[in-house]
XYZ file of C-alpha atoms in Angstrom:
564
model
C -78.462 -43.816 -31.778
C -76.644 -42.402 -28.908
C -73.089 -41.541 -29.575
C -71.817 -43.796 -26.476
C -73.324 -46.329 -28.041
C -71.522 -46.418 -30.911
C -67.852 -48.058 -31.312
C -65.903 -44.322 -31.966
C -68.120 -43.115 -29.391
C -67.136 -45.305 -26.691
C -63.281 -44.545 -27.815
C -63.683 -41.357 -27.295
C -65.767 -41.937 -23.885
C -62.849 -43.600 -22.514
C -60.101 -41.716 -24.165
C -61.895 -38.582 -21.662
C -62.210 -40.603 -18.755
C -58.473 -41.610 -18.947
C -56.868 -37.824 -19.415
C -59.466 -36.467 -16.604
C -57.905 -39.367 -14.458
C -54.121 -38.394 -15.250
C -54.672 -35.191 -12.672
C -55.867 -37.175 -10.053
C -53.465 -39.471 -10.459
C -50.474 -37.174 -10.225
C -52.063 -35.642 -7.128
C -51.655 -38.789 -5.181
C -50.709 -37.649 -1.815
C -46.537 -38.048 -1.372
C -45.552 -40.318 1.441
C -45.203 -38.573 4.851
C -42.669 -41.443 6.358
C -39.855 -43.694 5.305
C -41.406 -47.460 5.612
C -39.984 -49.856 8.194
C -41.203 -53.369 9.464
C -39.491 -52.442 12.833
C -37.273 -49.655 14.157
C -34.110 -50.893 16.405
C -35.073 -54.229 17.291
C -31.755 -54.518 19.715
C -32.248 -51.629 21.530
C -35.569 -52.803 23.233
C -38.268 -49.989 24.367
C -37.107 -46.328 24.878
C -37.503 -44.744 27.675
C -40.620 -43.191 28.864
C -39.918 -39.961 28.733
C -38.062 -39.876 25.600
C -39.243 -37.649 22.841
C -39.253 -38.897 19.452
C -42.663 -37.831 17.922
C -41.224 -34.177 16.316
C -37.995 -33.432 14.965
C -36.882 -31.023 17.709
C -37.982 -33.383 20.157
C -35.428 -36.037 18.972
C -33.065 -33.553 18.701
C -33.343 -31.714 22.046
C -33.481 -35.336 23.400
C -30.492 -36.761 22.053
C -28.830 -33.601 23.095
C -29.647 -33.627 26.431
C -29.117 -37.720 27.298
C -25.571 -37.012 25.451
C -25.116 -34.075 27.554
C -25.457 -36.608 30.797
C -23.525 -39.215 29.141
C -26.303 -41.208 28.650
C -25.473 -42.519 25.687
C -26.764 -46.029 25.542
C -30.558 -44.426 26.025
C -29.514 -41.493 23.289
C -29.054 -44.544 20.875
C -32.878 -44.690 20.527
C -32.394 -41.627 18.255
C -30.474 -43.073 15.647
C -31.892 -45.512 13.089
C -29.561 -48.339 13.610
C -31.441 -50.784 11.312
C -28.110 -51.628 9.498
C -26.332 -52.922 12.728
C -27.478 -56.749 13.671
C -29.715 -56.554 16.679
C -27.824 -58.556 18.897
C -24.434 -55.285 18.521
C -27.257 -52.846 18.640
C -26.756 -51.793 22.473
C -23.174 -51.646 22.820
C -22.701 -50.410 19.061
C -25.554 -48.363 19.502
C -24.020 -46.043 22.492
C -20.692 -45.925 20.436
C -22.389 -44.210 17.602
C -24.372 -42.064 19.632
C -21.386 -40.851 21.298
C -19.255 -40.263 18.063
C -22.402 -38.012 16.800
C -22.800 -36.092 19.929
C -19.043 -35.459 19.456
C -19.251 -34.666 15.526
C -22.330 -32.335 16.241
C -20.761 -30.415 19.410
C -17.771 -29.647 17.401
C -18.825 -29.209 13.861
C -22.468 -28.309 13.399
C -23.753 -25.168 14.431
C -27.902 -25.853 14.722
C -30.204 -23.466 13.744
C -33.253 -24.254 15.968
C -35.862 -22.268 13.976
C -34.890 -24.572 11.004
C -36.058 -27.517 13.067
C -39.837 -28.209 12.910
C -42.107 -28.772 16.077
C -44.585 -30.556 14.482
C -44.502 -34.406 13.658
C -45.098 -33.958 10.392
C -42.185 -32.182 9.638
C -44.459 -29.170 8.516
C -42.654 -25.951 9.222
C -45.769 -22.858 10.044
C -42.532 -20.093 9.993
C -41.711 -20.584 6.605
C -42.906 -17.538 4.599
C -45.148 -18.320 1.400
C -42.222 -18.359 -1.307
C -40.024 -20.974 0.375
C -39.956 -24.407 -1.309
C -40.785 -26.147 1.408
C -43.751 -23.701 2.743
C -47.292 -25.764 3.770
C -45.569 -29.119 2.731
C -45.192 -32.167 5.410
C -41.495 -33.515 5.249
C -39.951 -37.054 6.214
C -36.723 -35.872 6.205
C -34.710 -32.833 7.660
C -31.356 -31.843 7.380
C -29.824 -30.755 10.178
C -26.685 -29.390 8.484
C -23.798 -30.951 6.466
C -19.961 -31.669 6.542
C -17.114 -31.920 3.889
C -15.691 -35.467 3.957
C -12.983 -36.225 1.318
C -14.319 -33.527 -0.860
C -18.099 -34.699 -0.746
C -21.013 -33.205 1.423
C -22.312 -35.545 3.740
C -25.729 -34.435 5.735
C -26.225 -34.759 8.949
C -30.443 -36.070 8.639
C -33.691 -36.314 10.257
C -35.962 -39.181 9.362
C -39.265 -39.813 10.173
C -39.148 -43.674 10.103
C -43.002 -45.467 10.271
C -42.569 -48.849 12.007
C -45.336 -51.467 11.474
C -45.607 -51.404 15.045
C -45.652 -48.386 16.806
C -46.394 -44.312 15.452
C -43.919 -42.610 13.744
C -40.744 -41.358 15.006
C -38.399 -39.259 14.186
C -34.468 -40.572 14.163
C -31.086 -39.905 12.902
C -31.235 -41.369 9.136
C -29.132 -44.420 8.428
C -26.959 -43.290 5.924
C -26.235 -40.353 8.354
C -26.058 -43.277 11.152
C -23.337 -45.236 8.684
C -21.062 -42.713 7.933
C -20.480 -41.468 11.720
C -17.194 -43.294 12.588
C -15.697 -41.497 9.404
C -17.255 -38.471 10.309
C -15.678 -38.971 13.807
C -12.072 -39.677 12.782
C -12.363 -36.540 11.002
C -14.025 -34.085 12.707
C -13.880 -35.964 16.522
C -11.870 -35.702 19.599
C -8.244 -35.725 18.684
C -5.269 -37.625 20.468
C -4.455 -34.415 22.115
C -7.634 -33.833 23.420
C -8.115 -37.197 24.579
C -4.628 -36.974 26.616
C -5.880 -34.164 28.678
C -7.355 -34.826 32.433
C -11.516 -35.193 32.483
C -11.939 -32.097 34.249
C -10.284 -30.257 31.515
C -12.560 -31.989 28.828
C -15.792 -30.778 30.762
C -18.228 -28.188 29.110
C -17.622 -24.476 31.221
C -20.492 -22.171 29.465
C -21.883 -22.956 25.428
C -20.673 -26.312 24.893
C -16.966 -24.684 25.158
C -14.752 -27.110 26.934
C -12.217 -25.800 30.104
C -9.174 -26.227 27.759
C -10.396 -24.318 24.948
C -10.702 -21.360 27.490
C -7.124 -21.922 28.300
C -5.927 -23.002 24.477
C -7.668 -20.026 23.081
C -5.416 -17.201 24.730
C -1.683 -19.221 24.218
C -2.720 -19.896 20.612
C -2.949 -16.073 19.962
C 0.176 -15.567 21.928
C 2.053 -18.014 20.180
C 0.343 -17.420 16.821
C 1.789 -13.430 17.259
C 5.280 -14.609 18.258
C 5.316 -16.653 15.633
C 4.450 -13.982 13.194
C 7.316 -11.669 14.434
C 9.781 -14.329 14.234
C 8.810 -15.262 10.525
C 9.182 -11.566 9.797
C 11.984 -11.059 10.760
C 13.819 -14.064 9.279
C 12.354 -13.144 5.787
C 13.598 -9.556 6.546
C 16.915 -10.998 7.431
C 16.441 -13.053 4.059
C 15.398 -10.189 1.694
C 18.484 -8.095 3.290
C 20.972 -10.924 2.227
C 19.575 -11.184 -1.305
C 21.777 -10.014 -3.957
C 19.027 -9.568 -6.480
C 17.265 -6.346 -6.191
C 13.906 -7.114 -7.103
C 13.631 -10.064 -4.687
C 15.247 -7.997 -1.814
C 12.622 -5.365 -2.315
C 9.625 -7.313 -2.753
C 10.371 -9.827 0.313
C 11.050 -6.288 2.360
C 7.047 -5.595 1.264
C 5.445 -8.871 1.541
C 7.048 -10.362 4.657
C 4.120 -9.248 7.243
C 1.247 -10.496 5.106
C 3.385 -13.020 3.587
C 4.087 -13.937 7.708
C 0.537 -13.794 8.692
C -0.779 -15.845 6.311
C 2.000 -19.024 5.980
C 1.312 -18.932 10.146
C -2.596 -19.241 9.327
C -2.077 -21.983 7.343
C 0.185 -23.599 9.644
C -2.787 -22.848 12.397
C -5.690 -24.536 10.156
C -3.084 -27.443 9.797
C -2.381 -27.732 13.380
C -6.320 -27.559 14.426
C -7.427 -29.967 12.679
C -4.359 -32.310 13.034
C -3.840 -32.122 17.042
C -7.062 -29.668 18.467
C -11.012 -30.279 18.031
C -12.170 -27.125 18.960
C -16.710 -26.948 19.722
C -18.820 -25.560 17.573
C -19.421 -22.256 19.277
C -15.329 -21.520 18.423
C -14.828 -23.339 15.342
C -17.930 -21.107 13.833
C -15.404 -17.961 14.499
C -11.879 -19.802 14.402
C -12.182 -21.699 10.956
C -13.283 -18.385 8.629
C -11.299 -16.267 10.616
C -8.179 -18.362 10.016
C -9.373 -18.982 6.146
C -10.117 -15.026 5.837
C -6.487 -14.354 7.074
C -4.915 -17.047 4.491
C -6.139 -15.780 1.181
C -6.137 -12.096 2.115
C -2.802 -11.990 3.111
C -1.811 -14.139 0.560
C -3.468 -11.966 -1.538
C -1.791 -8.438 -0.192
C 1.352 -10.350 -0.132
C 1.125 -11.027 -3.846
C -0.361 -6.877 -4.550
C 2.717 -6.163 -2.698
C 5.170 -7.676 -5.053
C 3.847 -6.827 -7.825
C 4.089 -3.092 -6.955
C 7.572 -4.239 -6.199
C 8.232 -5.227 -9.091
C 6.666 -2.045 -10.404
C 9.476 0.259 -8.894
C 11.936 -1.943 -10.229
C 10.507 -1.795 -13.717
C 10.405 1.800 -13.194
C 14.038 2.218 -12.196
C 14.940 -0.280 -14.513
C 12.859 0.442 -18.308
C 10.911 3.231 -17.378
C 14.067 5.946 -16.801
C 13.052 9.844 -17.210
C 9.738 10.223 -18.148
C 9.951 13.227 -19.415
C 12.185 11.121 -22.370
C 11.700 11.132 -26.229
C 12.018 7.426 -26.731
C 9.407 7.091 -23.542
C 6.450 6.045 -25.357
C 6.779 2.508 -25.164
C 7.809 2.605 -21.880
C 4.979 4.128 -20.635
C 2.855 1.235 -22.354
C 4.830 -0.846 -20.275
C 4.191 0.538 -17.316
C 0.655 1.086 -17.677
C 0.151 -2.607 -18.766
C 2.050 -3.376 -15.642
C -0.502 -1.650 -13.837
C -3.511 -3.424 -15.509
C -1.985 -6.871 -14.462
C -2.114 -5.647 -11.346
C -5.638 -4.325 -11.152
C -6.355 -7.690 -12.629
C -4.222 -9.903 -10.327
C -5.874 -7.904 -7.805
C -9.609 -8.665 -8.932
C -9.066 -12.360 -9.747
C -7.171 -12.757 -6.806
C -10.259 -11.231 -4.698
C -12.730 -13.290 -6.509
C -10.792 -16.406 -5.928
C -10.439 -15.764 -2.252
C -14.043 -14.573 -2.222
C -15.400 -17.524 -3.802
C -12.888 -20.066 -1.764
C -13.985 -18.119 1.505
C -17.822 -19.068 0.676
C -16.943 -22.813 -0.196
C -15.163 -23.077 3.006
C -18.291 -21.480 5.382
C -20.366 -23.860 3.546
C -19.275 -26.329 6.436
C -22.104 -24.211 8.798
C -24.252 -24.429 5.387
C -27.133 -24.894 8.465
C -26.082 -21.377 9.982
C -25.600 -20.000 6.153
C -28.749 -20.849 4.984
C -30.552 -17.896 7.397
C -27.880 -15.269 5.690
C -28.881 -16.773 2.677
C -32.651 -15.439 2.986
C -31.700 -11.687 3.039
C -29.093 -12.009 0.413
C -32.051 -10.345 -1.970
C -32.403 -7.033 0.301
C -28.397 -7.249 0.852
C -27.514 -7.175 -2.839
C -29.920 -4.105 -3.288
C -28.452 -2.361 -0.442
C -24.396 -3.155 -1.399
C -25.640 -2.569 -4.664
C -26.662 1.165 -3.904
C -24.011 1.638 -1.480
C -21.113 0.713 -3.671
C -22.755 2.449 -6.949
C -19.741 4.406 -7.255
C -16.867 2.334 -6.300
C -18.074 0.030 -8.928
C -18.476 2.593 -11.358
C -14.464 3.779 -10.491
C -13.614 0.107 -10.882
C -15.010 -0.741 -14.289
C -13.567 3.003 -15.183
C -10.085 2.075 -14.328
C -10.642 -0.866 -16.714
C -11.820 1.457 -19.125
C -8.590 3.219 -18.795
C -6.384 -0.269 -18.542
C -7.700 -1.327 -22.002
C -8.380 1.545 -24.089
C -5.379 3.684 -22.538
C -6.624 7.266 -23.264
C -3.616 7.611 -20.736
C -0.247 6.267 -19.514
C 1.137 6.325 -16.614
C 3.916 8.960 -16.800
C 1.691 11.023 -19.408
C 1.854 14.638 -19.419
C -1.679 16.079 -18.918
C -3.622 19.023 -18.656
C -6.649 18.597 -16.713
C -8.826 21.227 -15.819
C -6.061 23.860 -16.152
C -3.664 21.849 -14.072
C -0.336 20.738 -15.765
C 0.556 17.588 -14.309
C 1.949 14.047 -14.766
C -0.055 10.667 -14.196
C 2.035 9.088 -11.586
C -0.251 6.225 -10.543
C -3.591 4.783 -11.653
C -5.124 2.284 -9.431
C -8.616 1.055 -8.972
C -10.857 3.637 -7.825
C -8.340 6.475 -8.484
C -5.603 8.313 -10.511
C -2.698 10.352 -8.944
C -1.424 13.104 -11.043
C 1.513 14.746 -9.870
C 1.737 18.498 -10.718
C 5.017 20.359 -11.642
C 5.506 21.985 -8.311
C 5.342 18.635 -6.631
C 1.687 18.251 -5.615
C -0.448 15.434 -5.534
C -3.841 15.213 -7.577
C -6.378 12.591 -6.166
C -8.774 12.232 -8.745
C -11.578 9.615 -8.907
C -11.211 7.146 -12.204
C -15.040 8.127 -13.007
C -14.978 11.763 -12.611
C -11.448 11.630 -14.243
C -12.888 10.153 -17.436
C -16.194 12.589 -17.229
C -14.349 15.527 -18.189
C -12.080 16.609 -20.763
C -8.294 16.548 -20.561
C -5.336 17.127 -22.713
C -2.830 14.277 -22.873
C 0.320 15.770 -24.618
C 2.007 12.553 -24.600
C -0.452 10.424 -26.593
C 1.571 10.207 -29.818
C 5.081 11.650 -28.320
C 6.893 14.135 -25.832
C 7.201 16.535 -28.265
C 5.537 19.692 -27.349
C 4.910 23.065 -28.351
C 4.519 25.964 -26.039
C 3.364 29.761 -26.862
C 3.297 32.782 -24.681
C 1.273 36.404 -25.553
C 2.744 39.769 -25.625
C 0.164 42.400 -25.893
C 2.191 45.781 -27.688
C 1.361 48.933 -29.146
C 0.123 49.234 -33.060
C 3.648 51.149 -33.640
C 5.619 47.433 -32.664
C 6.764 45.765 -35.872
C 6.026 42.158 -35.749
C 9.373 41.117 -38.173
C 11.848 42.458 -35.741
C 9.899 40.530 -33.296
C 10.152 37.394 -35.166
C 13.890 37.880 -36.104
C 14.816 38.477 -32.387
C 12.961 35.442 -31.115
C 14.393 33.100 -34.002
C 17.610 34.416 -32.310
C 16.622 33.612 -28.880
C 15.538 29.946 -29.930
C 18.436 29.308 -31.379
C 20.472 30.012 -28.483
C 18.114 28.363 -26.083
C 19.184 25.008 -24.388
C 15.764 23.241 -24.637
C 14.131 24.884 -27.942
C 14.316 22.582 -30.893
C 15.399 23.764 -34.346
C 13.563 21.319 -36.673
C 10.343 22.162 -34.505
C 7.656 24.543 -35.015
C 8.933 28.128 -34.838
C 6.529 31.118 -35.339
C 5.830 34.360 -33.922
C 1.998 35.603 -34.902
C -0.044 38.300 -35.010
C -3.123 36.884 -33.136
C -5.299 39.510 -32.377
C -5.581 43.513 -32.947
C -7.670 45.977 -31.514
C -7.361 50.525 -32.409
C -4.749 50.643 -29.731
C -2.811 47.682 -29.049
C -2.054 44.111 -31.049
C -1.497 40.713 -29.567
C 1.928 38.831 -30.735
C 2.152 35.198 -30.154
C 5.435 33.024 -29.910
C 5.400 29.644 -30.690
C 8.720 27.325 -29.828
C 8.840 23.431 -29.807
C 10.943 21.547 -26.805
C 11.788 17.535 -26.480
C 9.295 17.013 -23.862
C 6.670 19.109 -21.592
C 9.263 19.752 -18.411
C 11.645 21.300 -20.790
C 8.960 23.024 -22.785
C 7.367 24.852 -19.935
C 11.092 26.157 -18.487
C 11.844 26.987 -22.183
C 8.662 29.129 -22.756
C 9.213 31.187 -19.245
C 13.062 31.677 -20.048
C 11.459 32.778 -23.765
C 9.019 35.232 -22.292
C 11.289 36.618 -20.121
C 14.033 37.324 -22.655
C 11.518 38.714 -24.681
C 10.613 41.224 -22.384
C 13.583 42.249 -21.553
C 14.518 43.237 -25.378
C 11.938 45.392 -25.907
C 11.852 47.131 -22.774
C 15.642 47.792 -23.719
C 15.141 48.634 -27.183
C 11.808 49.275 -27.547
C 10.100 50.329 -24.733
C 7.909 52.589 -26.756
C 6.167 49.361 -28.174
C 4.500 48.902 -25.001
C 0.760 49.291 -24.786
C -0.142 53.367 -24.583
C -3.451 55.272 -23.560
C -4.319 57.538 -26.728
C -6.386 60.546 -25.532
C -8.096 61.621 -28.407
C -10.416 65.358 -28.540
C -11.840 67.537 -30.795
C -9.839 69.929 -32.829
C -10.117 73.166 -34.491
C -12.124 72.694 -37.662
C -13.549 69.770 -36.366
C -10.168 67.317 -36.680
C -9.608 65.111 -34.167
C -6.292 65.619 -32.087
C -4.568 62.682 -30.689
C -2.162 62.195 -27.872
C -0.377 59.717 -26.712
C 0.528 59.052 -22.921
C 2.735 56.245 -21.372
C 1.261 54.318 -18.570
C 3.044 56.594 -15.685
C 1.353 59.793 -16.929
C -1.976 57.923 -17.208
C -1.727 57.027 -13.849
């Protein structure tokens, strides 16, 4: 008996057929057109030369007819099925005009992304593109932000029952045209201009724009100068010190930022430039707003830092300055954090605003991977220094005002920035050291716990010198020194001997590194004077030895002059 003829066999065979049929059902071709009974029944037949078989043909024909103010004919590029048939002729021409004004002012079309095939397949796409090799029935030309939501501008392929499929602006796009035109179309200022000034001169740029741009630039420059002077005058009359200083430091970027904000508001309210000008103007204004206000905030923080330094930190070598240096370093860390956050938020906001030109930006995203690699390699040193700077801000191996010995140079930490550290040497020079380089090498922090500093100097003397006498004299000198601390380390020790000389080290303590250095040089000078005045024979001498009588060695001591 066959397995298929049995009841379990028939169920098994049906299950196999069902499972094999599932992939076939899943592979049903996607629809390539939007079905419709009729398209624009109230418009009548389109002109004979109206090309609507391909997305690019529809777009080119629409813009060409609109350029010639033939909006009635251009209306055939719109899906007007949402408009009553008896109103489609009049309303269609009006909607075509509105859409043309919006596209001309706000939509930058990347013609390489507009297919030339009737099925919407783009042969220029790479194999890893999601639309590569696929037929499409909807093409997005761009999108505009309206009331905090994205409104796409789309071409759809409509397949009427009585004609071949054609590409037209989608019904949803046509339905949003009045709102888009109210937001991005001609303003009251442009409508009030004479007709010759509203005519296009070149690259869709109208005559009035060529006049308005230089005037706008000069007026903005004058406004920045006036506002800068007003802020400066206000800061000079302020009785609060840090406000006056902060206003004076931040007045230039603040003036640029405020004028840029006013320009953004004014351009949206009174002016509506063409897409070619908008593509350049809006990113520039937003960049000026974001980065100038960020710079104003940073300069305000810098001015506050100076006030904190003068009011709270005081003498950087003070014995009780540890907490103040900690405060100052935290404020500097706050500056770097605010700058980083402001830069990131500003960049994100700028990119968000540039999405107004999404059709243009998509071509930039295609090279994002390569750009990321290039920027990563080029910015490796900068990023390394920034991360090292954040490490300093968190771990605090050094603080503002700390005395450090770095590569045999004694200096103070004057400033800690994102990518470098400023070290102020004792002779008023400044060492600019990259943060990453600084942390990669050992250094001594003399004030990490407190400012008390022990200094030492060494004198090489003859073996005849008596350390006990030197100790008594040194203790008296330390007691009379103005910077030496009586309760600090005080020591005289022989730390090296040879057959001819001994090395005597002298240790003393001062309240801070600056005083300690001055104390060291004074004590070294006074010890040298005492030895020269009281025991000049203690200076190192050269001994000459020669065989004597009966094989004994005879030695002779000569001083330095005789040896020379």
